Amino acid sequence: MISPSSLGVMVCMCEDRFTQLTNQGCDEDVAADRTFDALRAACGEVPHCYDKRDRLFESKLREAAERSADAHKR
């Protein structure tokens, strides 16, 4: 389970990613879909995000989620 504090960090990461994508000229709807898809993948809802360009971001989100899970085990 992801802790509320880690989820907050992950949401901030998603906000930053959305801003990055839109600043690079990505349509807002597409940027939102890509960002949410990576978040879903990091939370285990889907195996991987659809767009391979977002896999690094997905990995960073997974790391944040795993840190949260590890902290709960202690």
Coordinates of C-alpha atoms in Angstrom, one line a residue:
M1 CA 0.0 0.0 0.0
I2 CA 1.2 3.5 -0.8
S3 CA 1.4 5.9 2.1
P4 CA -0.4 9.2 1.8
S5 CA 2.9 11.1 1.9
S6 CA 4.3 9.0 -0.9
L7 CA 1.1 9.4 -2.9
G8 CA 1.5 13.2 -2.4
V9 CA 5.0 13.0 -3.8
M10 CA 3.8 11.0 -6.7
V11 CA 1.1 13.5 -7.5
C12 CA 3.6 16.3 -7.4
M13 CA 5.8 14.3 -9.8
C14 CA 2.8 13.9 -12.1
E15 CA 2.1 17.6 -12.0
D16 CA 5.7 18.3 -13.0
R17 CA 5.5 15.8 -15.8
F18 CA 2.3 17.2 -17.1
T19 CA 3.8 20.7 -17.1
Q20 CA 7.0 19.4 -18.8
L21 CA 4.9 17.7 -21.6
T22 CA 2.7 20.7 -22.2
N23 CA 5.7 23.1 -22.3
Q24 CA 7.2 20.8 -24.9
G25 CA 4.1 21.4 -27.1
C26 CA 2.1 18.3 -26.1
D27 CA -1.7 18.8 -26.2
E28 CA -3.1 19.0 -22.6
D29 CA -5.4 16.0 -23.1
V30 CA -2.6 13.9 -24.4
A31 CA -0.3 15.0 -21.7
A32 CA -2.9 14.2 -19.0
D33 CA -3.5 10.7 -20.5
R34 CA 0.2 10.0 -20.7
T35 CA 0.8 11.1 -17.2
F36 CA -2.1 9.2 -15.8
D37 CA -1.1 6.1 -17.7
A38 CA 2.3 6.2 -16.2
L39 CA 0.8 6.6 -12.7
R40 CA -1.5 3.6 -13.3
A41 CA 1.4 1.5 -14.3
A42 CA 3.5 2.6 -11.3
C43 CA 0.6 1.6 -9.0
G44 CA 0.3 -1.8 -10.7
E45 CA -3.0 -1.3 -12.5
V46 CA -1.4 -2.0 -15.9
P47 CA 1.9 -3.8 -16.6
H48 CA 3.5 -0.8 -18.3
C49 CA 2.5 2.6 -19.7
Y50 CA 1.5 2.6 -23.3
D51 CA 3.9 5.2 -24.6
K52 CA 7.5 4.0 -24.4
R53 CA 8.7 7.6 -24.0
D54 CA 7.1 7.6 -20.6
R55 CA 8.7 4.5 -19.3
L56 CA 11.5 6.4 -17.4
F57 CA 8.9 8.5 -15.7
E58 CA 6.9 5.3 -14.9
S59 CA 10.1 3.9 -13.3
K60 CA 10.6 6.9 -11.2
L61 CA 7.0 6.7 -9.9
R62 CA 7.5 3.0 -9.2
E63 CA 10.6 3.8 -7.1
A64 CA 8.6 6.3 -5.1
A65 CA 5.8 3.7 -4.5
E66 CA 8.4 1.0 -3.6
R67 CA 10.1 3.3 -1.1
S68 CA 6.7 3.7 0.5
A69 CA 6.0 0.0 0.6
D70 CA 9.5 -0.6 2.1
A71 CA 8.9 1.9 4.8
H72 CA 5.6 0.2 5.8
K73 CA 7.5 -3.1 6.2
R74 CA 9.7 -1.7 8.9

